[in-house]
mmCIF file of C-alpha atoms in Angstrom:
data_model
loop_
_atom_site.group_PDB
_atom_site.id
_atom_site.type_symbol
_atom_site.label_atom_id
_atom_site.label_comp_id
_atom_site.label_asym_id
_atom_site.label_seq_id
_atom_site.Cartn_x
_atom_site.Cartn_y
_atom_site.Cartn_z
ATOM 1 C CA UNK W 6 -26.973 49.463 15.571
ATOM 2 C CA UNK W 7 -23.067 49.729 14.666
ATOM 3 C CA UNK W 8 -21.567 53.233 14.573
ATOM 4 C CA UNK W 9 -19.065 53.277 11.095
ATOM 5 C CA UNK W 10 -15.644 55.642 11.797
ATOM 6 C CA UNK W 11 -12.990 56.536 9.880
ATOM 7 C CA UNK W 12 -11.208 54.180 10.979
ATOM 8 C CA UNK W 13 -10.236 50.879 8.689
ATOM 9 C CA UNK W 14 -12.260 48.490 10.331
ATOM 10 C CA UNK W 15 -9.257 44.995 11.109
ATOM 11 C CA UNK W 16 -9.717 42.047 8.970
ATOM 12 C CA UNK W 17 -9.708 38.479 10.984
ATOM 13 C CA UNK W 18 -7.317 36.683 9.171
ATOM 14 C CA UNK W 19 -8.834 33.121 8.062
ATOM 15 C CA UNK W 20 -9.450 30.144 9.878
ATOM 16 C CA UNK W 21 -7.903 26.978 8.914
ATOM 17 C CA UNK W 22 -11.013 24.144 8.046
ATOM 18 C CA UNK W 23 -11.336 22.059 10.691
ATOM 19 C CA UNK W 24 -13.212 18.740 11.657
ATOM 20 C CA UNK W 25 -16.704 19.113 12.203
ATOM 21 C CA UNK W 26 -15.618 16.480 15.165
ATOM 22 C CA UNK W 27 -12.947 17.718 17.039
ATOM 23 C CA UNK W 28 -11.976 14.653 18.693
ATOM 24 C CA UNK W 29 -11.155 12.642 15.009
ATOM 25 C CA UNK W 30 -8.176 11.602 14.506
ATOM 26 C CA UNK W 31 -6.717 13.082 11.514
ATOM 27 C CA UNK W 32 -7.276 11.701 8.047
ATOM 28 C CA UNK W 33 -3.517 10.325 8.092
ATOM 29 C CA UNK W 34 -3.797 8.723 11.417
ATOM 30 C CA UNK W 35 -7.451 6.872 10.262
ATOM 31 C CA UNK W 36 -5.336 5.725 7.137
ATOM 32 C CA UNK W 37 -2.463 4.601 9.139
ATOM 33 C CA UNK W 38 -5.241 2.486 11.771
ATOM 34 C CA UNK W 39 -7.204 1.160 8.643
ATOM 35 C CA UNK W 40 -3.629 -0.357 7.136
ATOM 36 C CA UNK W 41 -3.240 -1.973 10.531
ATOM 37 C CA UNK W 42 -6.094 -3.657 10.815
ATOM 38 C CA UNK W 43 -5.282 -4.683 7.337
ATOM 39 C CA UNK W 44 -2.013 -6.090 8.019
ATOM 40 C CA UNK W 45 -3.908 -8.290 10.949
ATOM 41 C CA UNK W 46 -6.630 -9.655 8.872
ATOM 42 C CA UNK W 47 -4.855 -10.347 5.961
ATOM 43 C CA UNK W 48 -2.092 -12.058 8.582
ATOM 44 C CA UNK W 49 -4.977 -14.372 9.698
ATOM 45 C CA UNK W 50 -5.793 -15.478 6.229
ATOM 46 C CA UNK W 51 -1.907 -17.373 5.383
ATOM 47 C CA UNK W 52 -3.114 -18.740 9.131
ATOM 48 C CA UNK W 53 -6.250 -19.857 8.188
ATOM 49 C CA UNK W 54 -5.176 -20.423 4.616
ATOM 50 C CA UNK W 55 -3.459 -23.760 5.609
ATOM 51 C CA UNK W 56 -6.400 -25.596 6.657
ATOM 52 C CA UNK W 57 -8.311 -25.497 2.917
ATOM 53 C CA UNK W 58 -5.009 -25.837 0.692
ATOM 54 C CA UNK W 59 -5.752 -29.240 0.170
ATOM 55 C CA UNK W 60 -9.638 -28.948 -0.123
ATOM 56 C CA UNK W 61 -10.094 -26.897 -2.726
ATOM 57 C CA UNK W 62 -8.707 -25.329 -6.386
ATOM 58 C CA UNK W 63 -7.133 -21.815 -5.313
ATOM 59 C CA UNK W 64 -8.469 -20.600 -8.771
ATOM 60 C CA UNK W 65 -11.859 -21.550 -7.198
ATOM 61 C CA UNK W 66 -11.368 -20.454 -4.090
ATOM 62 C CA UNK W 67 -10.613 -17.118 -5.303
ATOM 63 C CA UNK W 68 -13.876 -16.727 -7.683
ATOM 64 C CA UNK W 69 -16.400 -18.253 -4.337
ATOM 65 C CA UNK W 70 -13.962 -15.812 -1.707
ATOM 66 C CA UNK W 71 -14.739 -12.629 -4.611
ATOM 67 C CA UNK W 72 -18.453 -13.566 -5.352
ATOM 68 C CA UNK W 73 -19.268 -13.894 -1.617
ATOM 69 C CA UNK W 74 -17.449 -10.607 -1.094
ATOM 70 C CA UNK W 75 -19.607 -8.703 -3.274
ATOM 71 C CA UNK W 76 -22.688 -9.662 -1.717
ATOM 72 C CA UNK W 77 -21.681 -9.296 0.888
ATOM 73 C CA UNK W 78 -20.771 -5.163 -0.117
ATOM 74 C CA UNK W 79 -24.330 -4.316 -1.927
ATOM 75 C CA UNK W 80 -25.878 -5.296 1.342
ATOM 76 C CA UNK W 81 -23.424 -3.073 3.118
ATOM 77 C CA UNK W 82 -23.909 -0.376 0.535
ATOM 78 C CA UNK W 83 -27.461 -0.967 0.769
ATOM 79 C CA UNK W 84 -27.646 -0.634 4.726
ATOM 80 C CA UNK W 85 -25.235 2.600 4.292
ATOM 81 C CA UNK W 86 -27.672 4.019 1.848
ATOM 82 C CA UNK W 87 -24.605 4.403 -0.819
ATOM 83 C CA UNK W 88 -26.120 3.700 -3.883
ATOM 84 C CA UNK W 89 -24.146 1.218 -6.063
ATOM 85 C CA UNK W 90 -24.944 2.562 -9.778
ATOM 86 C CA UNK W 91 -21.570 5.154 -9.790
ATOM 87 C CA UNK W 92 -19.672 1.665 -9.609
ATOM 88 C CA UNK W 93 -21.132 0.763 -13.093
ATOM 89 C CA UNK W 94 -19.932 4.506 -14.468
ATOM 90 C CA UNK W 95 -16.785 4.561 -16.051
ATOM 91 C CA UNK W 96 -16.487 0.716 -14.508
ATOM 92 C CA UNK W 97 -13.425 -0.011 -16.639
ATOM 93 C CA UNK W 98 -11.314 2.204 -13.735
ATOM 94 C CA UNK W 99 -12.683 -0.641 -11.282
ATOM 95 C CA UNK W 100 -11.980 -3.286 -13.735
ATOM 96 C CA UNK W 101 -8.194 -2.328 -14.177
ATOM 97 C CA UNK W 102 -7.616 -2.265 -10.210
ATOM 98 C CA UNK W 103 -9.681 -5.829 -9.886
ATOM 99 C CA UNK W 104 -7.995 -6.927 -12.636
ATOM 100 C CA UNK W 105 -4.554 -6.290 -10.921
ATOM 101 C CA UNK W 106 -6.180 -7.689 -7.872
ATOM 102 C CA UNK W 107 -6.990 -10.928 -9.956
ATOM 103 C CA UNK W 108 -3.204 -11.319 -11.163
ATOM 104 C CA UNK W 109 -1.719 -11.068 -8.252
ATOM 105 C CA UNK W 110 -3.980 -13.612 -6.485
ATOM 106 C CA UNK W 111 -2.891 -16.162 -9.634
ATOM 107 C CA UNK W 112 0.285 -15.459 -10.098
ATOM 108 C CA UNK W 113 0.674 -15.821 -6.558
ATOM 109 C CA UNK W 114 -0.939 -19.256 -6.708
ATOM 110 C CA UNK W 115 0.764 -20.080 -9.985
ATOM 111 C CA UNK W 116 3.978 -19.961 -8.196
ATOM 112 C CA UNK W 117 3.119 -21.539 -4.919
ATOM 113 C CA UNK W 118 3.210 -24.587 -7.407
ATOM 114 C CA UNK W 119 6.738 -23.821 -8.299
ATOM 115 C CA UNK W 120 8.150 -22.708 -5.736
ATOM 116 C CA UNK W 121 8.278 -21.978 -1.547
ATOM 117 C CA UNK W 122 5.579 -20.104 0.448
ATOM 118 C CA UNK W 123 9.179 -18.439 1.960
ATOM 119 C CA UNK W 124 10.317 -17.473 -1.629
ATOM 120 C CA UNK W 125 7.083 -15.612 -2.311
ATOM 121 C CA UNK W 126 6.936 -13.785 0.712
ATOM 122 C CA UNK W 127 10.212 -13.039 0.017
ATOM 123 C CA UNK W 128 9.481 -11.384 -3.285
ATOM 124 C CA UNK W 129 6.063 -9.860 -1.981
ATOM 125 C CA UNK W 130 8.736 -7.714 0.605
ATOM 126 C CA UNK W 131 9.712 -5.583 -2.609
ATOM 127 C CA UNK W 132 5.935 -4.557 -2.839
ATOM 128 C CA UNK W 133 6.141 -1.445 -0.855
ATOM 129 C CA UNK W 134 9.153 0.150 -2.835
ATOM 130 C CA UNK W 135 7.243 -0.802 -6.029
ATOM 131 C CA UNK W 136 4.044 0.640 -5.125
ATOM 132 C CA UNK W 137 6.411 4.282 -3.619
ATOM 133 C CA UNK W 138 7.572 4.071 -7.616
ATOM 134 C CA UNK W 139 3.953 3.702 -9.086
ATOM 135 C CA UNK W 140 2.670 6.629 -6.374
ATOM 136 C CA UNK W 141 5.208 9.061 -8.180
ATOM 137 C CA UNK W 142 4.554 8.208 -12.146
ATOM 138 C CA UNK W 143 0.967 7.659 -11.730
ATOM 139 C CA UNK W 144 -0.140 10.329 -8.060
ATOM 140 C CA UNK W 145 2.698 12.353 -8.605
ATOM 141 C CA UNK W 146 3.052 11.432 -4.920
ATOM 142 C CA UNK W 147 6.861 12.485 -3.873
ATOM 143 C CA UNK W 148 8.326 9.846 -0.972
ATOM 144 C CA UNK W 149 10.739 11.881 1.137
ATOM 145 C CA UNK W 150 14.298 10.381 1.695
ATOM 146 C CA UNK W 151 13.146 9.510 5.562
ATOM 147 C CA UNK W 152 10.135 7.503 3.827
ATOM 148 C CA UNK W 153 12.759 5.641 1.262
ATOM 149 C CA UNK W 154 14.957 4.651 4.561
ATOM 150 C CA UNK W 155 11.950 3.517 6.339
ATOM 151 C CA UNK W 156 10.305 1.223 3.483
ATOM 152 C CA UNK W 157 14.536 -0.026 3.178
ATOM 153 C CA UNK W 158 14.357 -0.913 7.165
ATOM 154 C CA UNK W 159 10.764 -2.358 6.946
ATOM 155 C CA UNK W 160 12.122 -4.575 4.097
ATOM 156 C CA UNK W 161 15.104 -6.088 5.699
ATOM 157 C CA UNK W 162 13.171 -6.295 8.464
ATOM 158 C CA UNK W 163 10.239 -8.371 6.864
ATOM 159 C CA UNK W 164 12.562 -10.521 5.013
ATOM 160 C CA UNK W 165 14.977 -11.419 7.794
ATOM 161 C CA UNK W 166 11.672 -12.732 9.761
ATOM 162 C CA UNK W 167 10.505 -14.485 6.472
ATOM 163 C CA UNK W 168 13.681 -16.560 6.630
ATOM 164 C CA UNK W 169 13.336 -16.841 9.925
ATOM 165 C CA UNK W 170 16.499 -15.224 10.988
ATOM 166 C CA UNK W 171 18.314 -18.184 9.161
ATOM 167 C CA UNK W 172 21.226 -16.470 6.966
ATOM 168 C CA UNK W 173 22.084 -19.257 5.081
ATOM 169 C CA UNK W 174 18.727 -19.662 3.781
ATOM 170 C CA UNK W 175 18.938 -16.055 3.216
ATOM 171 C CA UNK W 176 22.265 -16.366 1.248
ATOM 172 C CA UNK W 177 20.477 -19.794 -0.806
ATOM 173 C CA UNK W 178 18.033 -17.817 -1.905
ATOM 174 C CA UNK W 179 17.513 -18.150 -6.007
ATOM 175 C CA UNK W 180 14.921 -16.277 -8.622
ATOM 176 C CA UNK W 181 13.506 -19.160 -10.788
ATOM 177 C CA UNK W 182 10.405 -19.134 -12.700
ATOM 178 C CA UNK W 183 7.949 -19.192 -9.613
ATOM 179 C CA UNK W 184 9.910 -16.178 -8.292
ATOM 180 C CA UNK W 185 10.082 -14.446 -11.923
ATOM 181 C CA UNK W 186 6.222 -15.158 -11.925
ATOM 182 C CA UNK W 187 5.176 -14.139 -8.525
ATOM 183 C CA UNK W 188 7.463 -10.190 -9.260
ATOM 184 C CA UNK W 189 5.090 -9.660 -12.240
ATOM 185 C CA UNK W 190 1.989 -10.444 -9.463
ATOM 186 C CA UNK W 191 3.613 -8.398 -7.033
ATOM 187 C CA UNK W 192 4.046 -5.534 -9.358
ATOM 188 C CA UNK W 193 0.271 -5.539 -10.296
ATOM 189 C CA UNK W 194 -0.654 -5.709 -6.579
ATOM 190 C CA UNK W 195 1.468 -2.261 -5.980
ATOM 191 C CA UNK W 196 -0.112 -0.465 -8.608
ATOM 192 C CA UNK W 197 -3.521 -0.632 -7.318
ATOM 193 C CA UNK W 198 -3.362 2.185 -4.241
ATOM 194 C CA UNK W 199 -1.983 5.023 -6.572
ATOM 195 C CA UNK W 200 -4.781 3.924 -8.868
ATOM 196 C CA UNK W 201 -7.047 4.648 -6.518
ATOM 197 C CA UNK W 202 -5.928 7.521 -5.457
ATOM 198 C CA UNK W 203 -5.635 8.358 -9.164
ATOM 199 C CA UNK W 204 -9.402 7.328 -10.297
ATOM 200 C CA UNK W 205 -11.398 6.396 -7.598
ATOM 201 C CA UNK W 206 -11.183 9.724 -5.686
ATOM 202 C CA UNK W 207 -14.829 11.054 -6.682
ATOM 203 C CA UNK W 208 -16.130 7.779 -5.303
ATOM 204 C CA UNK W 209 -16.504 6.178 -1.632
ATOM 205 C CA UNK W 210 -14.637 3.631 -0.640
ATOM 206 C CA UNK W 211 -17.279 0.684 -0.267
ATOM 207 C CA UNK W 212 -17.937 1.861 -3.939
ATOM 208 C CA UNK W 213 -14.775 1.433 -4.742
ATOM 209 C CA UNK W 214 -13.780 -1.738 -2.923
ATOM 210 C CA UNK W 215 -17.464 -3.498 -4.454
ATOM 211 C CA UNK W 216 -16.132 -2.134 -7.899
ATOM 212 C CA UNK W 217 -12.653 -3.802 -7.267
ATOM 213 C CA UNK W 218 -14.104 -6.766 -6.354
ATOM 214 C CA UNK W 219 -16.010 -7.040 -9.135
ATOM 215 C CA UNK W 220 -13.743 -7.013 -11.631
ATOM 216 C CA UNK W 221 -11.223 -9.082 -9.722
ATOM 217 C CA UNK W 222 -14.537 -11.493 -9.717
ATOM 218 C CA UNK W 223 -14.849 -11.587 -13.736
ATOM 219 C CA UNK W 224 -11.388 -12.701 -13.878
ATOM 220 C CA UNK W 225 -10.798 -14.666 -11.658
ATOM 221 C CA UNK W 226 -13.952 -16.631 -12.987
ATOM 222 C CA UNK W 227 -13.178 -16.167 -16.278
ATOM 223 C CA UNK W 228 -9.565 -17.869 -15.343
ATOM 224 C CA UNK W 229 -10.372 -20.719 -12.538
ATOM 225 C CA UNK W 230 -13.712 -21.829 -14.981
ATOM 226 C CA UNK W 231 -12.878 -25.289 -15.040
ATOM 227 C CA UNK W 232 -12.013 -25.662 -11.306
ATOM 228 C CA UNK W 233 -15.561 -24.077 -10.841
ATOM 229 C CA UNK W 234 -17.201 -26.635 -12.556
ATOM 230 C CA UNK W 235 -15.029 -29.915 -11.026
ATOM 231 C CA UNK W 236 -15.022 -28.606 -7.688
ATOM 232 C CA UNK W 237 -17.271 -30.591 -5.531
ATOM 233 C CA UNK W 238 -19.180 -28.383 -3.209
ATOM 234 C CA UNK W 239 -21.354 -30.439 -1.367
ATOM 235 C CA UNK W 240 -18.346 -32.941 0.046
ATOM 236 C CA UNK W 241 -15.979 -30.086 1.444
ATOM 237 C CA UNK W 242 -15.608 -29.799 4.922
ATOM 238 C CA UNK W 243 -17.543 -27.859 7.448
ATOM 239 C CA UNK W 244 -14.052 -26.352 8.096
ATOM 240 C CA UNK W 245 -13.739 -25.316 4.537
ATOM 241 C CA UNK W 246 -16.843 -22.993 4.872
ATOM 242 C CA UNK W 247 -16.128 -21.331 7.182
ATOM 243 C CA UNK W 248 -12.650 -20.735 6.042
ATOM 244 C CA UNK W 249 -13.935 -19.439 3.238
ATOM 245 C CA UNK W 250 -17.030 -17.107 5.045
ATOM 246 C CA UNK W 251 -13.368 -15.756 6.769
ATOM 247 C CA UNK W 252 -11.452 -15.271 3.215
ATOM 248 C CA UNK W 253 -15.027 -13.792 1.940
ATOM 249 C CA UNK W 254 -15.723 -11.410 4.729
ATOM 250 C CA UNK W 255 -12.664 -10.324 6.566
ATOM 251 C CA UNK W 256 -9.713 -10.964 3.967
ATOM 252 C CA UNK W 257 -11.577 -9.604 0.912
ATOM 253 C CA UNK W 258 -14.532 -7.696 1.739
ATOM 254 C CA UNK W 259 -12.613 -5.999 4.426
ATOM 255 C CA UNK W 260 -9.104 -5.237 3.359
ATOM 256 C CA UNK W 261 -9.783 -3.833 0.257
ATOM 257 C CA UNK W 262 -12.416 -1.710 1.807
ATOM 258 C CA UNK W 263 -9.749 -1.065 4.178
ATOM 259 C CA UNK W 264 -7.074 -0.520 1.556
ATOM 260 C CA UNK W 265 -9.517 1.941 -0.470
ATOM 261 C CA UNK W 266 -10.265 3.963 2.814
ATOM 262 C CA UNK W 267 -6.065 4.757 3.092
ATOM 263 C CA UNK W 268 -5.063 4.963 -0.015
ATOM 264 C CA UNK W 269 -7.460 8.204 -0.179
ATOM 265 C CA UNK W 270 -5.690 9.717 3.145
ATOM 266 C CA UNK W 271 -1.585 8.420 2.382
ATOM 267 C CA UNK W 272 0.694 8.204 -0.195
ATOM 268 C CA UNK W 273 0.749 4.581 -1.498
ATOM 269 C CA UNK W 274 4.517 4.115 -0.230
ATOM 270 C CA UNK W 275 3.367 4.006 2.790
ATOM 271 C CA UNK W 276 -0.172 2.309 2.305
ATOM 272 C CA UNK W 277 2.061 -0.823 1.011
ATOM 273 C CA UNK W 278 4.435 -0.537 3.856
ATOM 274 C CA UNK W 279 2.021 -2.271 6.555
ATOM 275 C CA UNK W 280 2.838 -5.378 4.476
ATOM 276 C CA UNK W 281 5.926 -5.420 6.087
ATOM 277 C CA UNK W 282 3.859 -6.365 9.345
ATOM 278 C CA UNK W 283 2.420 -9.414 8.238
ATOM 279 C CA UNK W 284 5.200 -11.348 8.976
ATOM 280 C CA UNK W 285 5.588 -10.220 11.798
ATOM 281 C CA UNK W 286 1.501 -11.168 12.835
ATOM 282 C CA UNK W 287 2.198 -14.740 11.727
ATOM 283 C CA UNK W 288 4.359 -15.227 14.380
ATOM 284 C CA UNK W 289 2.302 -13.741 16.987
ATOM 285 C CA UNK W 290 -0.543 -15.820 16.116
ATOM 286 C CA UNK W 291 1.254 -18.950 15.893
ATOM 287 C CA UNK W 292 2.561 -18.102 19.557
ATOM 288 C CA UNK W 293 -1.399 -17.126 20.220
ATOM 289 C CA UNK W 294 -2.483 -20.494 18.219
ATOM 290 C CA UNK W 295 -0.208 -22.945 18.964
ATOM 291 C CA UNK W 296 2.388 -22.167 21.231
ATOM 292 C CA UNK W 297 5.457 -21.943 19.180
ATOM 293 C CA UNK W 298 7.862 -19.700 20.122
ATOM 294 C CA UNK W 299 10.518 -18.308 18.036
ATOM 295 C CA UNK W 300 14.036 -17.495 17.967
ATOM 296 C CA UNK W 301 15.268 -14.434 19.855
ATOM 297 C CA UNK W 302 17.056 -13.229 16.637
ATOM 298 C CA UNK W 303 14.503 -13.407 14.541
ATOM 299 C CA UNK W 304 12.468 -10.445 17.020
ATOM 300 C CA UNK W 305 14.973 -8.499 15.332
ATOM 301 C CA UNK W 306 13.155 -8.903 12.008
ATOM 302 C CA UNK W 307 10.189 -8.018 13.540
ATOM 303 C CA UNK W 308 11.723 -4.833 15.485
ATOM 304 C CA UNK W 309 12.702 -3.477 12.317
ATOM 305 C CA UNK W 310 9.340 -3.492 10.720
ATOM 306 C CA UNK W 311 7.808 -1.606 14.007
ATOM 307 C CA UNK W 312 10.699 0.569 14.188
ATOM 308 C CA UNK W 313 9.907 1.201 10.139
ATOM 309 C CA UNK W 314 6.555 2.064 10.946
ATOM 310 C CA UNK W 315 7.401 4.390 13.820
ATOM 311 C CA UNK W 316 9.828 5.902 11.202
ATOM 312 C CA UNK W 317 7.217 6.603 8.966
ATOM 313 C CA UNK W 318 4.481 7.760 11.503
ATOM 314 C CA UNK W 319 7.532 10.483 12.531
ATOM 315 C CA UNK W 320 6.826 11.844 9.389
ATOM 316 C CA UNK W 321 3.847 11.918 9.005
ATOM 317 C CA UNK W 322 3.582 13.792 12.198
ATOM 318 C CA UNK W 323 6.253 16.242 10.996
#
């Protein structure tokens, strides 16, 4: 039994929270790792992308990619015991991000009909800066001056290995309609992690990502309908498949579960800024793939975007 004396008795001052695992990583560095991996997967898909161009209707190839996606997430919600039902409450939230989802993927198609793969990608570099605006009006997310210099670096970076250190096919570089197209595709893409930060926070992030996916499904289906129905199934490749299972699984199912997960633990600005990697992936896996070796000033291109990222992981550390 305690003695009381007249003595004040010292208050311990209050312990910060901490991690019920002390060996985590913190919820910054798990975002950073998820945009990584990412960046890598959705790298592999322009690899693997080239093999079905010709096979099959990209509006169709989006709706079979998003259906078998969502299957694919109930039975991962199902195994994880996460029940699916707060998806269909207030689903409208989940069909504005899938339906931002769905325009960029057709836009971005649209204008691969108009114009270069390299123009695109070109335009797609000015995602990251968009989506650093859209965190601010729609988070309220500030991006620190060291943050605006590092997306800047990341994009020059990014677009001097699109154009494969080349600078006169930098300097020939035009906006025409495909380009015009693609920026309104781009913009709709860079909305969708402050959104998420914005709506889906009371949520998990398969939730979220099977939500996403399900409105990016409706209209995407709703848009590529008659490709659906004149696409011939039975005669596509083996090759095609299994393309596809890839698209499906690892480019749909798990990047936007991916880019759910971070955009709950970092600021979109910097969610959007492991884009500037997948450039940079392309050429490793064509090295990987098939050999080809690039020029040595392009590795410049692809300095810049690490030494962007290192810039921004600085910061976050600060």
């Amino acid at each position: 039994m305690s003695m009381q004396t007249g003595r004040p008795t010292p208050t311990t001052p209050a312990q910060p929270l901490r991690s019920k695992n002390p060996s985590a990583l913190p919820p910054a560095w798990q975002g950073h790792l998820a945009m990584l991996s990412f960046s890598m997967l959705v790298s592999l898909s322009f690899t693997f992308g080239h093999i079905v161009a010709r096979d099959m209707a990209p509006a169709a190839l989006s709706t079979v990619r998003f259906a078998l996606a969502a299957l694919l997430l109930m039975a991962v919600a199902k195994a994880m015991r996460v029940p699916i039902a707060p998806v269909f409450h207030r689903f409208w939230r989940f069909g504005l991000m899938g339906g931002l989802m769905a325009v960029y993927f057709i836009t971005m198609f649209e204008a691969l009909r108009v114009t270069s793969a390299v123009s695109t990608a070109a335009v797609f570099t000015l995602t990251p800066l968009m989506a650093a605006g859209f965190g601010y009006v729609i988070a309220r997310q500030y991006a620190s001056r060291w943050t605006l210099i590092a997306l800047t670096i990341g994009a020059v970076g990014a677009v001097w290995v699109i154009f494969r250190a080349d600078l006169n096919a930098l300097l020939r570089f035009e906006i025409g309609f495909g380009e015009a197209l693609f920026t309104v595709g781009a913009f709709a893409h860079a909305m969708v992690p402050a959104l998420a930060r914005k709506l889906a926070h009371d949520v998990k992030p398969v939730q979220t990502s099977l939500g996403t996916i399900l409105g990016a499904l409706i209209v995407t289906a709703i848009y590529g309908a008659p490709d659906l129905i004149a696409t011939d199934y039975a005669a596509l490749r083996p090759a095609v498949w299994l393309v596809i299972v890839y698209l499906a699984v690892a480019a749909t199912a798990g990047s936007f579960f991916l880019l759910q997960y971070a955009a709950q633990r970092l600021p979109a600005g910097k969610v959007m800024a492991y884009t500037y990697l997948v450039p940079s992936w392309v050429v490793l896996w064509d090295l990987l793939l098939h050999g080809k070796t690039q020029p040595l000033m392009l590795l410049l291109g692809v300095f810049a975007t690490l030494l962007a990222l290192l810039m921004l992981l600085r910061a976050e550390a600060s």
